[in-house]
Coordinates of C-alpha atoms in Angstrom, one line a residue:
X1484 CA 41.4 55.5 11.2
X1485 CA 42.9 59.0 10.7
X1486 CA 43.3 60.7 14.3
X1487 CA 40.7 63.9 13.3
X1488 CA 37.4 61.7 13.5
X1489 CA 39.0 60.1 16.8
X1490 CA 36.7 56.7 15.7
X1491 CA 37.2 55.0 18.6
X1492 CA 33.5 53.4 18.5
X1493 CA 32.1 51.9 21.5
X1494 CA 30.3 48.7 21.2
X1495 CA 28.2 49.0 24.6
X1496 CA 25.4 46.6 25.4
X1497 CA 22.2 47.9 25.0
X1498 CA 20.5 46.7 28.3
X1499 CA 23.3 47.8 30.6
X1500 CA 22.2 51.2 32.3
X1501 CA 25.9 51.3 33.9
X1502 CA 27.0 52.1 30.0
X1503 CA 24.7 54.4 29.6
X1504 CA 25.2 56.4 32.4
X1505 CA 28.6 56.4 32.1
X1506 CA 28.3 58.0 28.7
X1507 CA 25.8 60.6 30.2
X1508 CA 29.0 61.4 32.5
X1509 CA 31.3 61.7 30.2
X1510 CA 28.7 64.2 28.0
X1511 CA 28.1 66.3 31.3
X1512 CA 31.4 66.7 32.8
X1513 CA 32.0 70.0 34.0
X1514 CA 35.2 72.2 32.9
X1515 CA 37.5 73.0 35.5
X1516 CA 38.1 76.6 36.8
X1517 CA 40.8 78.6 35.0
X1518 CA 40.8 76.0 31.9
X1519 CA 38.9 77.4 28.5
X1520 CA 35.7 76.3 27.6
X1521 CA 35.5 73.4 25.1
X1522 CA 34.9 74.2 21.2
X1523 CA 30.9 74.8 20.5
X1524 CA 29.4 72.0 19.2
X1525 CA 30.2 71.9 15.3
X1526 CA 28.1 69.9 12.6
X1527 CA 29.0 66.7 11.6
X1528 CA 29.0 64.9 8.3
X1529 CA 27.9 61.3 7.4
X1530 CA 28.4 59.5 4.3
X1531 CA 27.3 56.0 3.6
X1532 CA 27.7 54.0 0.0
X1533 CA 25.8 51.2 -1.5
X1534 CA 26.3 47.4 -1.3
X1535 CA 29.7 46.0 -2.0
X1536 CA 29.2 42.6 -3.9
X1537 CA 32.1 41.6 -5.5
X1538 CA 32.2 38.4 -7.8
X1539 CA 35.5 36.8 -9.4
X1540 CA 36.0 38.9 -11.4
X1541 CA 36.5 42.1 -9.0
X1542 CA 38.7 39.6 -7.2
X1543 CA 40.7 39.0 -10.4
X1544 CA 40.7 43.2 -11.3
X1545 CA 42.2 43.4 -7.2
X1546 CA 44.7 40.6 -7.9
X1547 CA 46.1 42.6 -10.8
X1548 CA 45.8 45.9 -8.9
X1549 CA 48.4 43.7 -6.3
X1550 CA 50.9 43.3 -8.9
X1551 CA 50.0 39.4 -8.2
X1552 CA 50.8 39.5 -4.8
X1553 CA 47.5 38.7 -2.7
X1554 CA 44.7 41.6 -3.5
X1555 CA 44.5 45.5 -3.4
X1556 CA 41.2 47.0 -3.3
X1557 CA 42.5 50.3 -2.6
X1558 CA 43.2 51.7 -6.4
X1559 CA 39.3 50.4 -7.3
X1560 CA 38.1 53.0 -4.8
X1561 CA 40.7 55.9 -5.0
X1562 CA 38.2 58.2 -7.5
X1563 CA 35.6 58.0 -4.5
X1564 CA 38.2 58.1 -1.1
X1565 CA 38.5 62.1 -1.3
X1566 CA 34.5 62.0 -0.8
X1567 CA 34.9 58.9 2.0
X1568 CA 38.0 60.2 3.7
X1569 CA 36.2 64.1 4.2
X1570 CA 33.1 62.7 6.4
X1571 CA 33.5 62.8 10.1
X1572 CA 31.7 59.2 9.8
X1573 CA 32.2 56.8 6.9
X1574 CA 29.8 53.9 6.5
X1575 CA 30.2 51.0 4.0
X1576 CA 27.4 48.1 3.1
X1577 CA 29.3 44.9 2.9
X1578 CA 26.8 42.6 1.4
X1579 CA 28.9 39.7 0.8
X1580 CA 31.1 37.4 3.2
X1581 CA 35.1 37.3 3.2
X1582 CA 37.0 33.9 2.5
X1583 CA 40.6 33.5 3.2
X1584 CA 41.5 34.4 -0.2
X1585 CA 42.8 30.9 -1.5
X1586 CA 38.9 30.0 -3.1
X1587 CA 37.2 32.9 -4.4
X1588 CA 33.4 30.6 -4.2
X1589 CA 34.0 30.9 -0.5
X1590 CA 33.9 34.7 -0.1
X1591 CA 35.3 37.7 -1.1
X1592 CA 39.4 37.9 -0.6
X1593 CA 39.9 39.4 2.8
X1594 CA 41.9 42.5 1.4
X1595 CA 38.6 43.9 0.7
X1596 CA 38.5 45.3 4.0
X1597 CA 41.3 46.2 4.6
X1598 CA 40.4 48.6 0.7
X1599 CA 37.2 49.7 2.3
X1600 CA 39.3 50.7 5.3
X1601 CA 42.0 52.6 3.7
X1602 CA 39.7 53.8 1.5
X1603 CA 38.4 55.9 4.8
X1604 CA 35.2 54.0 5.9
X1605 CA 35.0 53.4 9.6
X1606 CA 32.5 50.3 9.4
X1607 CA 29.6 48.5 7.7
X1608 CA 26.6 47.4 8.0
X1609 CA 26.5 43.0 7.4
X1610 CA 23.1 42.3 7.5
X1611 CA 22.1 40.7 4.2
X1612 CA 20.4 37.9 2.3
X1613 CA 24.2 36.8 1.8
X1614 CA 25.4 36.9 5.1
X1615 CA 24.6 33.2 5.2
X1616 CA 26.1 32.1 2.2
X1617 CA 29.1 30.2 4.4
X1618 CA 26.7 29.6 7.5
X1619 CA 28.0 30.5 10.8
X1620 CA 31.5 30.1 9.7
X1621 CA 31.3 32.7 6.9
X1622 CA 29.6 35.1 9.8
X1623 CA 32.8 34.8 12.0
X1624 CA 35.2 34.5 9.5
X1625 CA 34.0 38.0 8.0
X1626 CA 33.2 39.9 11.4
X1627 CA 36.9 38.7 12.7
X1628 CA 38.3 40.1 8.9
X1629 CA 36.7 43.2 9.6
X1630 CA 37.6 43.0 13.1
X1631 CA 41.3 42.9 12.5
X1632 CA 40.9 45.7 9.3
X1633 CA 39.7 48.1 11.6
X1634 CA 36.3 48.0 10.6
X1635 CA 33.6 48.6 13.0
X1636 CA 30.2 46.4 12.1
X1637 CA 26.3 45.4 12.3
X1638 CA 23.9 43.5 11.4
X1639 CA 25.2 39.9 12.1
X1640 CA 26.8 38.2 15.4
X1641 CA 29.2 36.1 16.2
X1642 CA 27.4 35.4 19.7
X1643 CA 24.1 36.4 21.7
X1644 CA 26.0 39.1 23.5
X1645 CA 27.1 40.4 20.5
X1646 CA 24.1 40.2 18.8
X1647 CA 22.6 42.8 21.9
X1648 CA 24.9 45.3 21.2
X1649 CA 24.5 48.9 20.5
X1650 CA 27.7 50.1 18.0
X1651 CA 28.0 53.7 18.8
X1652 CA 30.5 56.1 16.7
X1653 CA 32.3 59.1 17.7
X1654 CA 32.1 61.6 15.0
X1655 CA 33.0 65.0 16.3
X1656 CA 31.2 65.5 19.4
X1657 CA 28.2 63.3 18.4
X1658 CA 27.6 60.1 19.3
X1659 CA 26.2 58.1 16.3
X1660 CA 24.5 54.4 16.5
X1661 CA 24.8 52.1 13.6
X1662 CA 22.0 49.4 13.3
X1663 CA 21.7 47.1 10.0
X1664 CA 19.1 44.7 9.2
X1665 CA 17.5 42.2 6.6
X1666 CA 14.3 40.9 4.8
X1667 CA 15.4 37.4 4.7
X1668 CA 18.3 34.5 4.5
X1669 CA 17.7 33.5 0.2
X1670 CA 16.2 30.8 2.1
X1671 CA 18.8 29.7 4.0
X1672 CA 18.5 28.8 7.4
X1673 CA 19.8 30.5 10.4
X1674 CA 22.9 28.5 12.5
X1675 CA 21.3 26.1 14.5
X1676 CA 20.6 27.8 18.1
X1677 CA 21.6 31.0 16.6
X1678 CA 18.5 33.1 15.8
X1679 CA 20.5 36.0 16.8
X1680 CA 23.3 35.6 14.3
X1681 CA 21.2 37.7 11.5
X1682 CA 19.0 41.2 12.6
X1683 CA 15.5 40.7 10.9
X1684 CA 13.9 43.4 9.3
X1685 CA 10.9 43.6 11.8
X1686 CA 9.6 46.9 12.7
X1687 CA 9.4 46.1 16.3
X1688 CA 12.9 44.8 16.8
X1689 CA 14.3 48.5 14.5
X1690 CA 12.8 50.5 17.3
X1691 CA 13.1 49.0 20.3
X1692 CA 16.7 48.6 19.1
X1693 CA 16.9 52.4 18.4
X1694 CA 15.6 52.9 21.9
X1695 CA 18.7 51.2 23.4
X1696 CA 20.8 53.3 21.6
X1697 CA 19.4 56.1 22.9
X1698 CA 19.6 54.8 26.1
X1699 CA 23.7 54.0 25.4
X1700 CA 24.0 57.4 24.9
X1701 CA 23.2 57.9 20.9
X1702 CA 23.0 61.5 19.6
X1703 CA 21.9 60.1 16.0
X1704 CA 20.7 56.8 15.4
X1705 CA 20.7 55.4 11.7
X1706 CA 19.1 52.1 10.3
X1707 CA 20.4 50.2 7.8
X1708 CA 17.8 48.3 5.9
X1709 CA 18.3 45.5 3.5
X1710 CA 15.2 45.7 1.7
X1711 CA 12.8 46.5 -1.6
X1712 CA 12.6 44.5 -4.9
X1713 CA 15.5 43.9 -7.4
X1714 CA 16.2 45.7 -10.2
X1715 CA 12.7 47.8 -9.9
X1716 CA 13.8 52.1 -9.8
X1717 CA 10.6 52.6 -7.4
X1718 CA 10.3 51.6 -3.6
X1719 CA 8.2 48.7 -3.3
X1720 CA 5.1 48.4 -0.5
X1721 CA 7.7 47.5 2.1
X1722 CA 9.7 50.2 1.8
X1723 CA 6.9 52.6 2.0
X1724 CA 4.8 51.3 4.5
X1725 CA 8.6 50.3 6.7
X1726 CA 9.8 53.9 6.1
X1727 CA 6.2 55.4 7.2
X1728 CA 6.0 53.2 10.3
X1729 CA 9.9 53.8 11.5
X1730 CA 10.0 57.5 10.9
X1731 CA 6.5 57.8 13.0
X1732 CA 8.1 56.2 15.9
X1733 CA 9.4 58.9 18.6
X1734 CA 10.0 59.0 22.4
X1735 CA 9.2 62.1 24.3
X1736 CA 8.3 63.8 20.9
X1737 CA 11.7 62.8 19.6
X1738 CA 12.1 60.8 16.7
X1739 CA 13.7 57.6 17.3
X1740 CA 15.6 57.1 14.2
X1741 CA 16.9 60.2 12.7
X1742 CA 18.5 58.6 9.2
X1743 CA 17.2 55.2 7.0
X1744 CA 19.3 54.3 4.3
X1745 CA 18.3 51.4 2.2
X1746 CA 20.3 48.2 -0.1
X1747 CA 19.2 45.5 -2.2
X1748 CA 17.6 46.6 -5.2
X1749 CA 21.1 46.8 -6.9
X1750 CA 20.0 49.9 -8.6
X1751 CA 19.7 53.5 -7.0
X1752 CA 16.4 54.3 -5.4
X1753 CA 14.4 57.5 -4.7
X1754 CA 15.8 59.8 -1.3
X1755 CA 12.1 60.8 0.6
X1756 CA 11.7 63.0 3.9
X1757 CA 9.6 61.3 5.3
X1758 CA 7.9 62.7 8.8
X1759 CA 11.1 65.2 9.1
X1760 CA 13.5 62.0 8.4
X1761 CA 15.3 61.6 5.9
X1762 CA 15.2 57.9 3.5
X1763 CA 17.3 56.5 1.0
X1764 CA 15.4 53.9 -0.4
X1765 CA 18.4 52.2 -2.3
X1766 CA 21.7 53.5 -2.4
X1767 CA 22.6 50.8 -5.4
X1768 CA 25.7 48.8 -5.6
X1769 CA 28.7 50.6 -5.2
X1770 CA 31.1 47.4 -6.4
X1771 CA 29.7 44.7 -8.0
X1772 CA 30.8 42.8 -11.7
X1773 CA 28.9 42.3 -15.0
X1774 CA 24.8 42.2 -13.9
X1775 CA 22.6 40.8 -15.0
X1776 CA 18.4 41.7 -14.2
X1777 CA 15.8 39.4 -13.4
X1778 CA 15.3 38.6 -17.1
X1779 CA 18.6 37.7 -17.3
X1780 CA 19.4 40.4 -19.3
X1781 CA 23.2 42.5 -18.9
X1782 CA 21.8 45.5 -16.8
X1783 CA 24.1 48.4 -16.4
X1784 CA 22.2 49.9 -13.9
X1785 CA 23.2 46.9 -11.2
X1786 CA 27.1 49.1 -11.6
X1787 CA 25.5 52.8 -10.4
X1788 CA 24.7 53.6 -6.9
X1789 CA 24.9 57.1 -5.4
X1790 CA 27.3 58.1 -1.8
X1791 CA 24.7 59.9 0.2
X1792 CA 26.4 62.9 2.3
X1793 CA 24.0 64.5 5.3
X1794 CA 25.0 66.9 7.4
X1795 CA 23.6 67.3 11.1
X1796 CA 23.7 70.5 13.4
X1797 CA 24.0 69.7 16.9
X1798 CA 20.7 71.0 18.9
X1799 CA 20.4 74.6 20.5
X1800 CA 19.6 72.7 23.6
X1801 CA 20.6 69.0 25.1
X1802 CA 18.4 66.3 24.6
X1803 CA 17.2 68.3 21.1
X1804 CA 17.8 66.3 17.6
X1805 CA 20.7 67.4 15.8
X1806 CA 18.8 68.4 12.4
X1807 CA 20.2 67.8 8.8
X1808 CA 21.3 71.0 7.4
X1809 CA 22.2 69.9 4.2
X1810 CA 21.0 66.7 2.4
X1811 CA 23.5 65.5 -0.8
X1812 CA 23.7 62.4 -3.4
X1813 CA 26.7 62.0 -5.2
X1814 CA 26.4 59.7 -8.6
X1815 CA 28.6 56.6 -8.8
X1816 CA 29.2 54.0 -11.3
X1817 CA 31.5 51.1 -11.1
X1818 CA 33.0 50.7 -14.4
X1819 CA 33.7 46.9 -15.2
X1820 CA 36.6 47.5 -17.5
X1821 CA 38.8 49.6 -15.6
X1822 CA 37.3 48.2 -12.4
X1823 CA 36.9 51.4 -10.7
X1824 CA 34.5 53.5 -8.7
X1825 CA 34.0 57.1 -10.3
X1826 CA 32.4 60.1 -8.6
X1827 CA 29.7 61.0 -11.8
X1828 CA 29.4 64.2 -9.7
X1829 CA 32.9 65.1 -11.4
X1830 CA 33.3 62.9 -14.1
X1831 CA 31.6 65.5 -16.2
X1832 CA 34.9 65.7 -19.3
X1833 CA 34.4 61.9 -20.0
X1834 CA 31.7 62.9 -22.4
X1835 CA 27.6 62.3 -22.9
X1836 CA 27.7 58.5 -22.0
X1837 CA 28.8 59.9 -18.2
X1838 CA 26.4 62.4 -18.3
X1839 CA 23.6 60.4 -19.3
X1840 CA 24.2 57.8 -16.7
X1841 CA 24.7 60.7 -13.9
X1842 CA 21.2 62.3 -15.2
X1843 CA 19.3 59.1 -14.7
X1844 CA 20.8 58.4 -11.5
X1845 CA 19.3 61.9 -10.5
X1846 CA 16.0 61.6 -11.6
X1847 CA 15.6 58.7 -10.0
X1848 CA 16.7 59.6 -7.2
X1849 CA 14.7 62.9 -7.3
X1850 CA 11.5 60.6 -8.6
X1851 CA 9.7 61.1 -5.1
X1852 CA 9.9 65.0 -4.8
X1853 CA 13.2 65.4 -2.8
X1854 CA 14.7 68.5 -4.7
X1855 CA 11.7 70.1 -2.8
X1856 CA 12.5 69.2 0.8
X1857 CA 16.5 70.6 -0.2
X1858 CA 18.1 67.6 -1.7
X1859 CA 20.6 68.4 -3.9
X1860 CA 23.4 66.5 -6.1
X1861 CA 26.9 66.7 -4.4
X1862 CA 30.5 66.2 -5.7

């Protein structure tokens, strides 16, 4: 990770006070006499892009990016790293699990994260209805890919312990807290005596979990949630009343989740302040081959997604929320014959075909009245 965002995240059990208190230290620690104050507090900015679901043929476009030699993600994503690489915190949706590259049925070619890294993300949320594809085995095999990339993650566990941890960022001089969670398996089980290995999307679990981030020491907290209906523009019942529910939730008048951003639909969703919090209902799919909808039908809109940017002021007192100062989407569409990501946002010479899919990606994702609460399109 490049030294300015100093990402050294700190996965830090949830239910040990000792961690928490430590952190508290660290935050408090006074400056000693004849040594400058530190820097004011600054603003930080997040950005997080839609599910990457890869099928064979991504593999095959990465295999020929490699000049044959194993897999390079890196050129699919070069029209979007500028945008990646200039967020203090980079987060990625990896929606699929990672083989060893020899079978491409068995996962995604483990290059990918190493791409996603290079690319400037610091981690991704794993919680999906294909994190089970390859059982247990596909769980660990992913998490130690991502592991060895570079790659913070969560959603899925490789043990109980694990499964009870808080992931915390360091992004300027906030501390953020990545959680990640799912709807379902695609009704496949969970490992046997391993309920933990997959976070449920249960309303309960998302706060109490936000809670113990707080507790670890979490400026910002922000949910991943793997949720809605596919291939429908408009948050489902789920979404609403989920969204409703989680952004009501505070703790000493604070709200306990301060950023929901949604996956699953595999096209782009409305953005919604909801109770002062800001939702993404579906982000889209940043990476992913030829789709096709429900009806079977070839669906262009399973290749757009948009990268949304936020960024927080710190608080004018401790213990305050840092606020969002500005709110952005940036349009994205992965184009299957060049097999690259390109920023819509300035794309604007390739001619009326770009526009018109940048223009309904933004009234979608306007559909629910954002522009009003300061929303605007980025590039």
């Amino acid at each position: 990770m490049i030294a300015r965002r100093h990402q050294v995240a700190l996965a830090l059990t949830a239910l040990l006070a000792a961690g928490a208190a430590c952190l508290n230290q660290e935050r408090r620690e006074p400056v000693a006499a004849g040594l400058p104050a530190p820097p004011a507090a600054r603003a930080v900015t997040l950005v997080a892009s839609g599910g990457v679901l890869p099928d064979r043929s991504v593999a095959e476009r990465a295999g020929y990016d490699a000049g044959g030699r194993g897999h390079d993600y890196r050129p699919m994503l070069s029209g979007v790293e500028p945008l990646v690489h200039g967020a203090d915190l980079a987060l990625c949706h990896l929606e699929t699990v990672t083989g060893d590259g020899a079978d491409p049925a068995a996962g995604s070619p483990p290059q990918l994260a190493a791409g996603l890294a290079a690319t400037g993300y610091d981690g991704c949320a794993t919680a999906s209805e294909h994190a089970l594809d390859d059982g247990a085995p596909g769980i660990l095999r992913t998490l130690d890919t991502l592991d060895r990339a570079g790659l913070r993650h969560t959603g899925t566990a490789r043990t109980e312990a694990e499964s009870r941890s808080v992931v915390l960022y360091r992004a300027g001089l906030a501390r953020i807290a990545h959680l990640s969670y799912a709807y379902g398996t695609d009704g496949r089980p969970l490992p046997d005596g391993q309920p933990w290995a997959l976070n449920p999307l249960d309303a309960d679990r998302i706060v109490s979990d936000a809670r113990a981030a707080r507790l670890a020491g979490a400026d910002l907290v922000v949910v991943s949630a793997h949720w809605g209906t596919e291939w429908q523009d408009a948050p489902d019942g789920l979404q609403l009343g989920l969204a409703r529910a989680l952004t009501a939730s505070t703790t000493n008048g604070r709200p306990d989740i301060d950023l929901i951003l949604g996956t699953h639909a595999h096209v782009p969703q409305a953005y919604e302040k909801i109770n002062g919090t800001w939702v993404v209902y579906g982000l889209g799919d940043q990476i992913a081959g030829e789709m096709f909808n429900d009806r079977g039908v070839r669906d262009s809109r399973g290749n757009e997604s948009t990268l949304a940017r936020f960024t927080f002021a710190p608080p004018a007192a401790p213990g305050g929320r840092w606020r969002v100062t500005k709110a952005e989407f940036v349009p994205q569409m992965y184009d299957v014959d060049s097999g690259r990501v390109i920023d819509l946002g300035r794309a604007i010479a390739g001619g009326a075909e770009l526009e018109g899919v940048r223009d309904r990606i933004r009234d979608v994702v306007l559909s629910r009245g954002a522009a009003g609460d300061g929303l605007v399109m980025g590039n």
